[in-house]
XYZ file of C-alpha atoms in Angstrom:
336
model
C -0.171 -0.127 -0.086
C 1.470 3.589 -1.052
C 1.619 4.621 3.334
C 1.997 1.841 6.241
C 2.914 2.221 9.495
C 5.530 -0.779 10.469
C 7.192 -2.045 13.523
C 10.660 -2.707 12.774
C 14.110 -1.713 13.419
C 14.556 0.871 10.386
C 18.338 -0.311 9.554
C 16.092 -3.508 8.743
C 13.848 -1.758 6.313
C 14.223 -2.222 2.145
C 13.609 0.858 0.792
C 14.658 3.295 -1.751
C 15.358 5.965 0.430
C 15.672 5.875 4.374
C 15.302 8.928 6.143
C 18.095 9.479 9.409
C 17.003 11.871 12.360
C 20.541 13.681 12.238
C 22.567 15.352 14.418
C 23.110 19.127 12.641
C 26.799 18.715 12.927
C 28.585 16.274 11.098
C 29.054 13.717 14.103
C 27.415 10.769 15.268
C 24.608 11.236 17.554
C 22.242 8.918 19.574
C 19.362 6.676 18.952
C 18.173 6.106 15.540
C 21.187 8.157 13.922
C 23.799 5.546 15.262
C 21.691 2.989 14.434
C 21.687 3.605 10.842
C 25.826 4.401 10.953
C 26.308 1.156 12.695
C 24.493 -0.590 10.060
C 25.774 1.773 7.322
C 29.029 0.838 7.924
C 32.168 3.841 8.036
C 31.825 5.371 5.071
C 28.354 6.654 6.018
C 30.362 9.163 8.318
C 32.813 9.860 5.580
C 29.612 11.222 3.622
C 28.363 12.782 5.956
C 31.400 14.657 6.752
C 31.509 16.286 3.305
C 28.004 17.730 3.951
C 29.033 20.134 6.722
C 26.276 20.881 9.078
C 22.635 21.040 8.097
C 20.195 23.664 9.820
C 16.999 22.195 11.321
C 14.438 21.205 8.875
C 16.871 20.588 5.942
C 17.451 17.286 4.429
C 20.644 16.162 2.431
C 21.133 12.628 0.642
C 24.231 10.370 0.593
C 24.576 7.025 -0.538
C 23.268 4.463 1.800
C 26.306 1.895 1.986
C 25.713 -1.264 3.322
C 22.068 -0.237 4.427
C 19.463 -2.031 2.503
C 18.957 1.016 0.328
C 20.246 3.352 -2.408
C 19.925 6.613 -0.152
C 20.309 8.026 3.352
C 18.333 11.227 3.690
C 19.859 13.285 6.762
C 17.533 15.466 8.096
C 17.936 17.870 11.287
C 14.677 17.423 13.270
C 13.303 20.565 16.030
C 13.985 19.866 19.817
C 10.830 20.372 21.754
C 10.341 23.352 23.884
C 6.928 24.425 24.767
C 5.675 24.136 21.150
C 5.610 27.512 20.410
C 9.330 27.722 19.143
C 8.447 26.727 15.826
C 8.680 23.261 16.644
C 5.756 21.827 14.374
C 6.886 24.079 11.224
C 10.551 22.857 11.523
C 8.801 19.373 12.032
C 6.614 19.275 8.895
C 9.451 21.239 7.139
C 11.575 17.474 7.572
C 8.952 15.247 6.265
C 8.374 17.735 3.154
C 11.756 18.627 1.920
C 13.227 14.293 2.902
C 9.906 13.223 0.206
C 10.960 15.836 -1.845
C 14.911 14.272 -2.297
C 13.308 11.195 -2.477
C 11.057 12.374 -5.659
C 13.709 13.980 -7.587
C 16.004 11.200 -7.048
C 13.481 8.610 -8.710
C 12.825 6.577 -5.596
C 10.039 4.291 -5.431
C 10.010 4.121 -1.360
C 10.981 5.565 1.432
C 11.194 5.082 5.111
C 10.675 7.336 7.972
C 11.550 7.173 11.541
C 8.830 9.305 14.032
C 11.471 12.259 13.748
C 12.416 13.843 17.100
C 10.511 12.043 19.128
C 13.555 10.401 20.967
C 16.345 12.651 22.515
C 14.798 16.034 21.340
C 11.114 14.979 23.064
C 9.027 15.593 20.365
C 5.401 14.575 22.016
C 5.099 11.327 20.274
C 1.092 11.779 19.537
C 1.581 15.016 17.689
C 4.297 13.969 16.108
C 2.927 11.296 14.572
C -0.211 13.646 13.915
C 2.634 16.236 11.707
C 4.354 12.879 10.135
C 0.757 11.854 8.228
C -0.233 14.620 7.466
C 2.799 15.644 5.286
C 2.952 12.173 3.755
C -0.970 12.442 3.032
C -0.821 15.256 1.725
C 2.423 14.337 -0.907
C 1.108 10.983 -1.856
C -2.117 12.576 -3.045
C -0.479 14.065 -5.813
C 2.746 11.386 -6.241
C 3.021 7.613 -6.401
C 5.508 6.546 -3.716
C 5.510 3.690 -1.128
C 5.979 5.184 2.583
C 6.459 3.633 5.022
C 6.319 4.746 8.988
C 8.792 2.900 10.631
C 7.781 2.466 14.607
C 10.782 0.822 16.639
C 8.648 -0.613 19.679
C 4.871 0.022 21.686
C 6.561 3.103 23.673
C 7.585 4.859 20.257
C 3.678 5.270 19.085
C 0.766 7.003 20.748
C -2.532 8.204 19.456
C -3.662 11.031 20.902
C -5.967 10.985 24.475
C -8.972 12.327 22.927
C -9.264 9.991 19.998
C -7.855 6.883 22.263
C -10.562 7.558 24.821
C -13.381 7.750 22.734
C -11.760 4.635 20.723
C -11.707 2.626 23.515
C -15.004 3.459 24.737
C -16.779 2.357 22.112
C -15.054 -0.529 21.292
C -16.052 -1.460 25.092
C -19.382 -1.029 24.259
C -19.712 -3.140 21.125
C -17.076 -5.352 20.823
C -17.215 -6.702 25.022
C -21.214 -6.140 25.020
C -21.111 -8.585 21.561
C -18.830 -11.230 23.505
C -20.929 -11.198 26.995
C -24.002 -11.979 24.476
C -22.541 -14.494 22.990
C -21.406 -16.140 26.841
C -25.356 -15.662 27.902
C -26.233 -17.451 25.278
C -24.916 -20.754 26.354
C -27.792 -20.562 28.929
C -30.532 -20.212 27.186
C -33.030 -23.326 27.682
C -33.573 -25.226 25.008
C -36.852 -26.835 26.121
C -38.459 -23.324 25.290
C -38.014 -23.814 21.522
C -41.058 -25.369 19.903
C -40.378 -28.718 17.942
C -40.039 -28.223 14.368
C -43.315 -30.965 13.569
C -45.131 -27.599 14.679
C -44.365 -25.942 11.247
C -45.709 -26.669 8.356
C -43.959 -25.680 5.125
C -45.743 -23.239 2.614
C -44.679 -25.351 -0.532
C -43.992 -28.710 -0.147
C -40.680 -29.733 -1.587
C -42.131 -31.163 -4.560
C -43.964 -28.129 -5.709
C -40.122 -26.335 -4.896
C -38.185 -28.381 -6.721
C -41.067 -28.023 -9.949
C -40.154 -23.931 -9.465
C -36.945 -24.053 -9.156
C -36.943 -25.921 -12.872
C -38.825 -23.485 -14.231
C -36.147 -20.521 -13.614
C -34.035 -19.150 -16.287
C -30.159 -18.416 -15.409
C -30.832 -15.153 -16.620
C -33.334 -14.592 -13.518
C -30.757 -16.054 -10.961
C -27.596 -13.668 -12.518
C -30.716 -10.608 -11.973
C -30.875 -11.338 -8.970
C -27.311 -11.491 -7.972
C -26.814 -8.202 -9.164
C -23.915 -5.896 -9.786
C -20.583 -7.270 -8.870
C -17.866 -5.305 -6.707
C -16.081 -3.871 -9.495
C -19.420 -2.451 -11.168
C -21.045 -1.537 -7.934
C -17.883 0.600 -7.415
C -17.342 2.193 -10.506
C -21.479 3.273 -10.478
C -20.430 4.771 -6.960
C -17.544 6.718 -8.250
C -19.399 8.412 -11.860
C -22.255 9.009 -8.881
C -20.455 10.736 -6.701
C -18.621 12.475 -9.768
C -15.362 11.769 -8.240
C -12.263 10.667 -10.424
C -10.294 7.482 -10.323
C -6.919 9.131 -8.778
C -8.513 10.437 -6.154
C -10.160 7.351 -5.052
C -7.243 4.920 -5.379
C -5.280 7.868 -3.452
C -8.092 8.362 -0.563
C -8.591 4.454 -0.290
C -4.755 4.150 0.025
C -4.374 1.607 -2.955
C -1.705 2.019 -5.756
C -2.864 2.253 -8.965
C -2.000 -1.233 -10.720
C -4.500 -2.695 -8.086
C -7.233 -0.171 -8.611
C -6.324 -0.420 -12.522
C -7.427 -4.619 -11.996
C -10.244 -3.910 -10.128
C -11.391 -1.793 -13.123
C -10.588 -3.944 -16.203
C -12.262 -7.044 -14.151
C -15.803 -6.749 -13.604
C -15.633 -9.937 -11.548
C -12.182 -8.753 -9.646
C -12.309 -10.325 -6.209
C -10.800 -7.539 -3.730
C -9.243 -8.237 -0.272
C -11.540 -7.070 2.619
C -8.977 -4.550 3.541
C -9.031 -3.061 -0.045
C -12.807 -3.174 -0.676
C -13.747 -1.445 2.997
C -10.848 1.147 2.419
C -12.602 1.839 -0.861
C -16.006 2.037 0.855
C -14.361 4.736 3.381
C -12.762 6.771 0.123
C -16.197 7.015 -1.444
C -17.562 8.089 2.225
C -20.149 5.737 2.382
C -22.360 5.323 5.290
C -22.699 2.170 7.193
C -25.882 0.554 4.873
C -24.047 1.817 1.696
C -20.686 0.157 3.093
C -22.258 -3.074 3.956
C -23.724 -3.181 0.711
C -20.995 -2.970 -1.114
C -18.453 -4.974 0.686
C -21.438 -7.598 0.538
C -20.915 -7.692 -3.106
C -17.144 -9.085 -2.894
C -18.440 -11.692 0.067
C -17.302 -9.776 3.094
C -19.514 -8.650 5.803
C -19.375 -6.183 9.590
C -19.983 -8.040 12.278
C -19.299 -6.897 15.919
C -17.815 -9.869 16.865
C -14.367 -8.712 15.246
C -12.251 -6.221 16.776
C -10.810 -4.780 13.412
C -14.940 -4.325 12.576
C -15.576 -2.200 15.223
C -13.004 0.132 14.557
C -14.750 0.476 10.784
C -17.769 0.903 12.362
C -16.468 4.038 14.813
C -15.398 5.965 12.102
C -18.218 5.276 9.382
C -20.323 5.995 12.369
C -18.623 8.954 12.791
C -18.479 9.998 9.576
C -14.453 10.080 9.419
C -13.306 9.054 6.339
C -9.522 9.404 6.968
C -7.871 6.181 5.842
C -4.457 7.651 7.353
C -6.653 8.256 10.946
C -8.192 4.462 10.839
C -4.825 2.947 10.278
C -3.168 4.774 13.237
C -5.433 3.127 15.490
C -5.536 -0.311 13.892
C -1.338 0.033 13.964
C -2.030 0.957 17.573
C -4.285 -2.344 18.269
C -1.779 -4.542 16.436
C -4.493 -4.766 13.583
C -3.926 -4.869 9.903
C -4.286 -1.745 8.070
C -6.303 -0.556 5.078
C -5.323 -0.391 1.460
C -3.414 -2.471 -0.703
C -1.035 -2.953 -3.448
């Protein structure tokens, strides 16, 4: 998918460019900077010294040497003071300048750490918001795979407001659903009437006779539109362009082309839901569209509960949804 949050060591990532949260001076700092220099080998600091000082918010490019990448993009993030010393603007510039360099050098993929959240103390939830907003804006007009690499659980944080709302919704729906399943085992089966009390409206022989008279065309008409046909109709009805929808859905152009060119294309559930979100479908419309691909939303599935929360609250932001899915160690929306 074009954007993905991954839990990994950034030095183990395979990407055309790996972003280093660097020291402004040509020395090896701590945290991500140290790990990248150790993995790249001694040649990296030599190349870094040739650049000299890098100003806060700027980005410079070197070869990646022994890393699984072509380039290392060195960017200097801001140290957090109180949010009133241009920290947000400088952090935004770090991502923008790094993406610009990757684009100029024809990179198909780039891996970012969560810049400035280590030694520089930038609040993780605020840094995450800036990172995803800049990346989303860039991917609306560019074709590139962007990874946001989080080293461990302590490196990632949702805003307290979003976390509280999601948690309450999950508690109300997901947990109650499981409680209902538990108590359903106590139902007294003697209360259920015997099957013999009911008579079929149509006898078995009559039913078979009716079925024989049905034509294949009738069956086809009942099935209705395929997922692909319904998707393309919805795009046209809403006056949208294909590129707008697949960017909003966090899927790449190649995958969307497959869906468009094959009326019987079978998407994954995550792709189907991502496209529903991109189209701003309500809950009933979402269930109808994904149902045409053979999928359903259920309160017994945590991912589905999260999807329903965002759809019911009309929050049609794939990046915001994926942050929550990542937080709960669930598969993210989108597709390649």
